[in-house]
Every structure is written in C-alpha cells, then in structure tokens.
PDB file of C-alpha atoms in Angstrom:
ATOM      1  CA  UNK P   1      -6.430  -0.140  15.498  1.00 96.00           C
ATOM      2  CA  UNK P   2      -5.221  -2.910  13.201  1.00 98.00           C
ATOM      3  CA  UNK P   3      -2.316  -5.349  13.150  1.00 98.00           C
ATOM      4  CA  UNK P   4      -1.475  -6.801   9.717  1.00 98.00           C
ATOM      5  CA  UNK P   5      -0.046 -10.270  10.337  1.00 97.00           C
ATOM      6  CA  UNK P   6       1.424 -12.853   7.961  1.00 93.00           C
ATOM      7  CA  UNK P   7       2.045 -16.584   8.024  1.00 93.00           C
ATOM      8  CA  UNK P   8       5.310 -17.921   9.506  1.00 93.00           C
ATOM      9  CA  UNK P   9       8.150 -17.375   7.061  1.00 95.00           C
ATOM     10  CA  UNK P  10       6.261 -14.973   4.796  1.00 95.00           C
ATOM     11  CA  UNK P  11       4.601 -11.671   5.592  1.00 97.00           C
ATOM     12  CA  UNK P  12       3.764 -11.107   1.922  1.00 94.00           C
ATOM     13  CA  UNK P  13       5.703 -11.987  -1.213  1.00 87.00           C
ATOM     14  CA  UNK P  14       4.090  -9.063  -2.998  1.00 87.00           C
ATOM     15  CA  UNK P  15       2.281  -9.049  -6.301  1.00 86.00           C
ATOM     16  CA  UNK P  16       1.227 -12.364  -7.817  1.00 86.00           C
ATOM     17  CA  UNK P  17       3.255 -12.085 -11.017  1.00 83.00           C
ATOM     18  CA  UNK P  18       2.010 -15.311 -12.647  1.00 84.00           C
ATOM     19  CA  UNK P  19      -1.551 -14.040 -12.154  1.00 88.00           C
ATOM     20  CA  UNK P  20      -0.760 -10.519 -13.350  1.00 88.00           C
ATOM     21  CA  UNK P  21       1.128 -11.789 -16.385  1.00 87.00           C
ATOM     22  CA  UNK P  22      -2.092 -13.362 -17.668  1.00 89.00           C
ATOM     23  CA  UNK P  23      -4.113 -10.132 -17.372  1.00 91.00           C
ATOM     24  CA  UNK P  24      -5.057  -8.142 -20.436  1.00 92.00           C
ATOM     25  CA  UNK P  25      -4.406  -4.395 -20.585  1.00 89.00           C
ATOM     26  CA  UNK P  26      -7.728  -3.468 -18.987  1.00 92.00           C
ATOM     27  CA  UNK P  27      -7.287  -6.008 -16.195  1.00 93.00           C
ATOM     28  CA  UNK P  28      -3.762  -4.864 -15.412  1.00 90.00           C
ATOM     29  CA  UNK P  29      -4.797  -1.207 -15.410  1.00 90.00           C
ATOM     30  CA  UNK P  30      -7.696  -1.936 -13.037  1.00 92.00           C
ATOM     31  CA  UNK P  31      -5.475  -3.969 -10.732  1.00 92.00           C
ATOM     32  CA  UNK P  32      -2.761  -1.325 -10.577  1.00 89.00           C
ATOM     33  CA  UNK P  33      -5.243   1.447  -9.796  1.00 90.00           C
ATOM     34  CA  UNK P  34      -6.801  -0.722  -7.065  1.00 93.00           C
ATOM     35  CA  UNK P  35      -3.405  -1.465  -5.544  1.00 92.00           C
ATOM     36  CA  UNK P  36      -2.412   2.196  -5.475  1.00 92.00           C
ATOM     37  CA  UNK P  37      -5.830   2.979  -3.996  1.00 94.00           C
ATOM     38  CA  UNK P  38      -5.164   0.437  -1.241  1.00 95.00           C
ATOM     39  CA  UNK P  39      -1.890   2.129  -0.310  1.00 95.00           C
ATOM     40  CA  UNK P  40      -3.643   5.501  -0.278  1.00 96.00           C
ATOM     41  CA  UNK P  41      -6.321   4.085   2.020  1.00 96.00           C
ATOM     42  CA  UNK P  42      -3.611   2.813   4.361  1.00 96.00           C
ATOM     43  CA  UNK P  43      -2.069   6.279   4.527  1.00 96.00           C
ATOM     44  CA  UNK P  44      -5.475   7.832   5.208  1.00 95.00           C
ATOM     45  CA  UNK P  45      -6.373   5.249   7.875  1.00 96.00           C
ATOM     46  CA  UNK P  46      -6.196   7.436  10.969  1.00 93.00           C
ATOM     47  CA  UNK P  47      -6.194   4.636  13.523  1.00 96.00           C
ATOM     48  CA  UNK P  48      -2.977   2.842  14.559  1.00 97.00           C
ATOM     49  CA  UNK P  49      -1.773   0.428  11.861  1.00 98.00           C
ATOM     50  CA  UNK P  50       1.020  -1.965  12.828  1.00 98.00           C
ATOM     51  CA  UNK P  51       2.790  -4.534  10.628  1.00 98.00           C
ATOM     52  CA  UNK P  52       3.627  -7.932  12.143  1.00 98.00           C
ATOM     53  CA  UNK P  53       6.250  -8.995   9.591  1.00 98.00           C
ATOM     54  CA  UNK P  54       6.537 -12.737  10.063  1.00 97.00           C
ATOM     55  CA  UNK P  55       9.095 -13.373   7.321  1.00 97.00           C
ATOM     56  CA  UNK P  56       9.932 -12.355   3.763  1.00 97.00           C
ATOM     57  CA  UNK P  57       8.437  -9.060   2.566  1.00 97.00           C
ATOM     58  CA  UNK P  58       9.827  -8.166  -0.878  1.00 95.00           C
ATOM     59  CA  UNK P  59       8.343  -5.659  -3.339  1.00 93.00           C
ATOM     60  CA  UNK P  60       4.591  -5.379  -2.746  1.00 94.00           C
ATOM     61  CA  UNK P  61       5.028  -6.947   0.690  1.00 95.00           C
ATOM     62  CA  UNK P  62       7.445  -4.181   1.617  1.00 97.00           C
ATOM     63  CA  UNK P  63       5.001  -1.579   0.266  1.00 96.00           C
ATOM     64  CA  UNK P  64       2.269  -2.952   2.549  1.00 97.00           C
ATOM     65  CA  UNK P  65       4.681  -2.747   5.486  1.00 97.00           C
ATOM     66  CA  UNK P  66       5.766   0.844   4.850  1.00 97.00           C
ATOM     67  CA  UNK P  67       2.114   1.855   4.642  1.00 96.00           C
ATOM     68  CA  UNK P  68       1.887   1.075   8.376  1.00 98.00           C
ATOM     69  CA  UNK P  69       2.801   3.263  11.336  1.00 98.00           C
ATOM     70  CA  UNK P  70       5.113   0.717  12.970  1.00 98.00           C
ATOM     71  CA  UNK P  71       6.823  -2.477  11.831  1.00 98.00           C
ATOM     72  CA  UNK P  72       7.927  -5.464  13.894  1.00 98.00           C
ATOM     73  CA  UNK P  73       9.908  -8.080  11.943  1.00 98.00           C
ATOM     74  CA  UNK P  74      10.905 -11.667  12.744  1.00 98.00           C
ATOM     75  CA  UNK P  75      14.611 -12.323  13.082  1.00 98.00           C
ATOM     76  CA  UNK P  76      16.188 -14.821  10.726  1.00 96.00           C
ATOM     77  CA  UNK P  77      17.237 -15.198   7.109  1.00 97.00           C
ATOM     78  CA  UNK P  78      14.347 -13.121   5.782  1.00 97.00           C
ATOM     79  CA  UNK P  79      14.475 -10.344   3.197  1.00 97.00           C
ATOM     80  CA  UNK P  80      12.588  -7.083   2.870  1.00 97.00           C
ATOM     81  CA  UNK P  81      12.870  -4.246   0.357  1.00 96.00           C
ATOM     82  CA  UNK P  82      11.831  -3.017  -3.067  1.00 96.00           C
ATOM     83  CA  UNK P  83      13.297  -5.247  -5.780  1.00 92.00           C
ATOM     84  CA  UNK P  84      11.116  -4.147  -8.699  1.00 89.00           C
ATOM     85  CA  UNK P  85      14.034  -2.948 -10.842  1.00 89.00           C
ATOM     86  CA  UNK P  86      15.541  -6.442 -11.389  1.00 84.00           C
ATOM     87  CA  UNK P  87      12.085  -7.670 -12.451  1.00 81.00           C
ATOM     88  CA  UNK P  88      11.761  -4.767 -14.881  1.00 83.00           C
ATOM     89  CA  UNK P  89       8.884  -2.986 -13.131  1.00 86.00           C
ATOM     90  CA  UNK P  90       8.490   0.755 -12.631  1.00 87.00           C
ATOM     91  CA  UNK P  91       8.163   1.985  -9.054  1.00 90.00           C
ATOM     92  CA  UNK P  92       5.748   4.950  -8.950  1.00 91.00           C
ATOM     93  CA  UNK P  93       7.210   8.121  -7.457  1.00 91.00           C
ATOM     94  CA  UNK P  94       4.758   8.163  -4.494  1.00 93.00           C
ATOM     95  CA  UNK P  95       5.977   4.709  -3.419  1.00 95.00           C
ATOM     96  CA  UNK P  96       9.521   6.084  -3.414  1.00 95.00           C
ATOM     97  CA  UNK P  97       8.273   8.987  -1.289  1.00 96.00           C
ATOM     98  CA  UNK P  98       6.819   6.597   1.308  1.00 97.00           C
ATOM     99  CA  UNK P  99      10.020   4.515   1.244  1.00 97.00           C
ATOM    100  CA  UNK P 100      12.151   7.640   1.671  1.00 97.00           C
ATOM    101  CA  UNK P 101      10.019   8.880   4.553  1.00 97.00           C
ATOM    102  CA  UNK P 102      11.319   5.929   6.608  1.00 97.00           C
ATOM    103  CA  UNK P 103      14.922   5.420   5.464  1.00 97.00           C
ATOM    104  CA  UNK P 104      15.817   8.816   4.016  1.00 97.00           C
ATOM    105  CA  UNK P 105      16.085  10.011   0.392  1.00 96.00           C
ATOM    106  CA  UNK P 106      19.692   8.960  -0.253  1.00 96.00           C
ATOM    107  CA  UNK P 107      19.328   5.350   0.867  1.00 95.00           C
ATOM    108  CA  UNK P 108      15.887   5.071  -0.714  1.00 96.00           C
ATOM    109  CA  UNK P 109      17.291   6.239  -4.054  1.00 96.00           C
ATOM    110  CA  UNK P 110      20.345   3.989  -3.902  1.00 95.00           C
ATOM    111  CA  UNK P 111      18.538   0.869  -2.687  1.00 95.00           C
ATOM    112  CA  UNK P 112      15.618   1.306  -5.050  1.00 94.00           C
ATOM    113  CA  UNK P 113      17.859   1.717  -8.095  1.00 94.00           C
ATOM    114  CA  UNK P 114      19.807  -1.402  -7.083  1.00 93.00           C
ATOM    115  CA  UNK P 115      16.699  -3.445  -6.262  1.00 92.00           C
ATOM    116  CA  UNK P 116      18.172  -4.239  -2.870  1.00 91.00           C
ATOM    117  CA  UNK P 117      16.660  -6.644  -0.371  1.00 95.00           C
ATOM    118  CA  UNK P 118      18.072  -6.781   3.138  1.00 93.00           C
ATOM    119  CA  UNK P 119      17.998  -8.856   6.288  1.00 98.00           C
ATOM    120  CA  UNK P 120      15.951  -7.828   9.350  1.00 98.00           C
ATOM    121  CA  UNK P 121      18.843  -6.367  11.369  1.00 97.00           C
ATOM    122  CA  UNK P 122      19.960  -4.129   8.520  1.00 97.00           C
ATOM    123  CA  UNK P 123      16.349  -3.102   7.915  1.00 98.00           C
ATOM    124  CA  UNK P 124      16.163  -2.084  11.575  1.00 98.00           C
ATOM    125  CA  UNK P 125      19.451  -0.177  11.389  1.00 97.00           C
ATOM    126  CA  UNK P 126      18.262   1.964   8.477  1.00 97.00           C
ATOM    127  CA  UNK P 127      14.771   2.526   9.914  1.00 97.00           C
ATOM    128  CA  UNK P 128      12.770   0.379   7.527  1.00 97.00           C
ATOM    129  CA  UNK P 129      11.535  -1.733  10.450  1.00 98.00           C
ATOM    130  CA  UNK P 130      11.319  -0.618  14.061  1.00 98.00           C
ATOM    131  CA  UNK P 131      11.937  -3.842  15.982  1.00 98.00           C
ATOM    132  CA  UNK P 132      13.378  -7.275  15.247  1.00 98.00           C
ATOM    133  CA  UNK P 133      12.270 -10.072  17.576  1.00 98.00           C
ATOM    134  CA  UNK P 134      12.024 -13.848  17.549  1.00 96.00           C
ATOM    135  CA  UNK P 135       9.408 -15.270  15.213  1.00 95.00           C
ATOM    136  CA  UNK P 136       7.135 -16.435  18.010  1.00 96.00           C
ATOM    137  CA  UNK P 137       7.130 -12.945  19.557  1.00 98.00           C
ATOM    138  CA  UNK P 138       6.336 -10.875  16.463  1.00 98.00           C
ATOM    139  CA  UNK P 139       2.567 -10.735  16.843  1.00 98.00           C
ATOM    140  CA  UNK P 140       2.683 -10.166  20.598  1.00 98.00           C
ATOM    141  CA  UNK P 141       5.181  -7.319  20.186  1.00 98.00           C
ATOM    142  CA  UNK P 142       3.062  -5.737  17.444  1.00 98.00           C
ATOM    143  CA  UNK P 143      -0.037  -5.963  19.644  1.00 98.00           C
ATOM    144  CA  UNK P 144       1.845  -4.363  22.540  1.00 98.00           C
ATOM    145  CA  UNK P 145       2.803  -1.432  20.311  1.00 98.00           C
ATOM    146  CA  UNK P 146      -0.816  -1.115  19.209  1.00 98.00           C
ATOM    147  CA  UNK P 147      -1.930  -1.013  22.857  1.00 98.00           C
ATOM    148  CA  UNK P 148       0.623   1.722  23.544  1.00 98.00           C
ATOM    149  CA  UNK P 149      -0.851   3.852  20.756  1.00 97.00           C
ATOM    150  CA  UNK P 150      -4.367   3.213  22.050  1.00 97.00           C
ATOM    151  CA  UNK P 151      -3.477   4.640  25.464  1.00 97.00           C
ATOM    152  CA  UNK P 152      -2.955   8.083  23.948  1.00 97.00           C
ATOM    153  CA  UNK P 153      -5.703  10.625  23.425  1.00 97.00           C
ATOM    154  CA  UNK P 154      -7.574   9.335  20.392  1.00 96.00           C
ATOM    155  CA  UNK P 155      -8.290  12.659  18.720  1.00 97.00           C
ATOM    156  CA  UNK P 156      -4.775  14.002  19.212  1.00 96.00           C
ATOM    157  CA  UNK P 157      -3.279  10.830  17.766  1.00 96.00           C
ATOM    158  CA  UNK P 158      -5.574  10.851  14.739  1.00 96.00           C
ATOM    159  CA  UNK P 159      -5.079  14.542  13.932  1.00 97.00           C
ATOM    160  CA  UNK P 160      -1.309  14.274  14.284  1.00 97.00           C
ATOM    161  CA  UNK P 161      -1.165  11.247  11.982  1.00 97.00           C
ATOM    162  CA  UNK P 162      -3.264  13.064   9.365  1.00 96.00           C
ATOM    163  CA  UNK P 163      -0.840  15.983   9.414  1.00 96.00           C
ATOM    164  CA  UNK P 164       2.237  13.769   9.191  1.00 96.00           C
ATOM    165  CA  UNK P 165       0.808  11.763   6.275  1.00 96.00           C
ATOM    166  CA  UNK P 166      -0.578  14.754   4.364  1.00 96.00           C
ATOM    167  CA  UNK P 167       2.368  15.124   1.964  1.00 96.00           C
ATOM    168  CA  UNK P 168       2.393  11.396   1.177  1.00 96.00           C
ATOM    169  CA  UNK P 169      -1.341  11.353   0.503  1.00 96.00           C
ATOM    170  CA  UNK P 170      -0.905  14.391  -1.764  1.00 95.00           C
ATOM    171  CA  UNK P 171       1.850  12.529  -3.619  1.00 93.00           C
ATOM    172  CA  UNK P 172      -0.475   9.555  -4.143  1.00 93.00           C
ATOM    173  CA  UNK P 173      -3.170  11.894  -5.456  1.00 93.00           C
ATOM    174  CA  UNK P 174      -0.708  13.515  -7.858  1.00 91.00           C
ATOM    175  CA  UNK P 175      -0.258  10.411 -10.040  1.00 88.00           C
ATOM    176  CA  UNK P 176      -1.327  11.495 -13.515  1.00 86.00           C
ATOM    177  CA  UNK P 177      -2.689   9.551 -16.453  1.00 87.00           C
ATOM    178  CA  UNK P 178       0.665   9.988 -18.170  1.00 87.00           C
ATOM    179  CA  UNK P 179       2.337   8.325 -15.172  1.00 86.00           C
ATOM    180  CA  UNK P 180      -0.044   5.407 -15.498  1.00 86.00           C
ATOM    181  CA  UNK P 181       0.692   5.181 -19.212  1.00 87.00           C
ATOM    182  CA  UNK P 182       4.425   4.937 -18.486  1.00 88.00           C
ATOM    183  CA  UNK P 183       3.800   2.033 -16.095  1.00 86.00           C
ATOM    184  CA  UNK P 184       1.565   0.343 -18.659  1.00 87.00           C
ATOM    185  CA  UNK P 185       4.031   0.843 -21.518  1.00 89.00           C
ATOM    186  CA  UNK P 186       6.860  -0.707 -19.517  1.00 89.00           C
ATOM    187  CA  UNK P 187       4.702  -3.663 -18.471  1.00 89.00           C
ATOM    188  CA  UNK P 188       3.739  -4.442 -22.073  1.00 90.00           C
ATOM    189  CA  UNK P 189       7.152  -3.890 -23.663  1.00 90.00           C
ATOM    190  CA  UNK P 190       8.454  -7.095 -25.349  1.00 91.00           C
ATOM    191  CA  UNK P 191      11.645  -7.262 -23.306  1.00 88.00           C
ATOM    192  CA  UNK P 192       9.798  -6.970 -19.995  1.00 87.00           C
ATOM    193  CA  UNK P 193       7.119  -9.468 -21.073  1.00 87.00           C
ATOM    194  CA  UNK P 194       9.866 -11.996 -21.788  1.00 87.00           C
ATOM    195  CA  UNK P 195      11.504 -11.324 -18.418  1.00 84.00           C
ATOM    196  CA  UNK P 196       8.157 -11.579 -16.604  1.00 82.00           C
ATOM    197  CA  UNK P 197       7.310 -14.817 -18.395  1.00 82.00           C
ATOM    198  CA  UNK P 198      10.568 -16.387 -17.246  1.00 81.00           C
ATOM    199  CA  UNK P 199      10.059 -15.102 -13.707  1.00 75.00           C
ATOM    200  CA  UNK P 200       6.482 -16.373 -13.584  1.00 71.00           C
ATOM    201  CA  UNK P 201       7.515 -19.817 -14.865  1.00 74.00           C
ATOM    202  CA  UNK P 202      10.256 -20.040 -12.219  1.00 70.00           C
ATOM    203  CA  UNK P 203       7.733 -19.195  -9.503  1.00 65.00           C
ATOM    204  CA  UNK P 204       5.345 -21.906 -10.698  1.00 65.00           C
ATOM    205  CA  UNK P 205       8.102 -24.513 -10.360  1.00 65.00           C
ATOM    206  CA  UNK P 206       8.695 -23.684  -6.679  1.00 60.00           C
TER     207      UNK P 206
END
C-alpha cells in the first residue's frame, strides 16, 4: 500500500496557479488531461491508499486526498475543501462525484458552489476526513490504518475496492471533448485571466 504524506503545515496547496497561468493553450490542455489521468489512476489503484494530511489541503490538495481510501488530518487552523469557484475555475463533474461519495450529494453541491474551505474537525464531522490527530501523530496514524488494511485478505480487499470505485472510474472515463472545451474556454476567458493574474501575483508576494 501507499501513504501520501505532506510537509508540516501543508499537505498540498493544489495546482500551481502562477505556473499554469504562463502555459499556452496546448500546455494547459496537456496538464489538465494529465491531472485528471492521475486522479483516475488513484481510483484504479487497488492497493490501500491513505492520505496523511499534514496541514492545508485546498482545491487540488483536497482532490488528491479524496482520491485516497482513508484520510488522517492534523488538528489545528488548517483548511481543506474545493474552493475553485472563487478563483473562477470549473470543477469537472467527476470530481464532484468523488467529493459527493464522501460527504453526500447535498453538502457536496452546497459547499462546492460556495467554494467552502473548512477546519479539520468540521471535515471529520461531514466525512471528508476520517480522523483528526495531533500533527506529530498524523503519519503514524496513517501507517497504522494502512497496516490494518494489509491484514485483510489481499484479493478480497482488491476486488471489493474495484467494485466500490467502478462508478467513479466510469465517471472519469465519461469526460467528453466538449467538457474539456468548456474548461478551456473558462480558463481563457478575459475575466478569468484577469482574476488568475491577480491571484498569481498575490501568491508570488507570499
């Protein structure tokens, strides 16, 4: 199995917007297809996959976390969630499906449309993360969960995971070229480019 572990304070801040902003259309298209392919590979990975969320996990960081089978998050003033809407980005329907598979359709819809980020305890309450522990215990707790999975019959565990993930994998495979064009059109619209430029400049100053 695999534990995905971040640095103290940050599990993953998501997509590198200053980098992406500089891409041309072909580069952005290639990146986005690769990123969606990564999430599909995580869903298809039929060994245990556990997230050791060491801190903030907004947007793409949250997507990496929900691609795992189990999530352990550090307690503290950290945020996790999908906040693409305030940045002006389009969240593909399959990402919503994965999100909703953990927290339910109603909350997923509401929180996604509001671009909500939430603290670890609330994330645990709604099912987005499974455990909240002290920062120095995150990795150990994640490894303990991995060892629990590894004690089960390997073939039974793998086959069951494949069945449970089948609908989500199908949703990832259902993304059409027209869906990709919608994402591209939004990314290159003048209003969003201006918003992204401001966001990228603010990030560079930090």
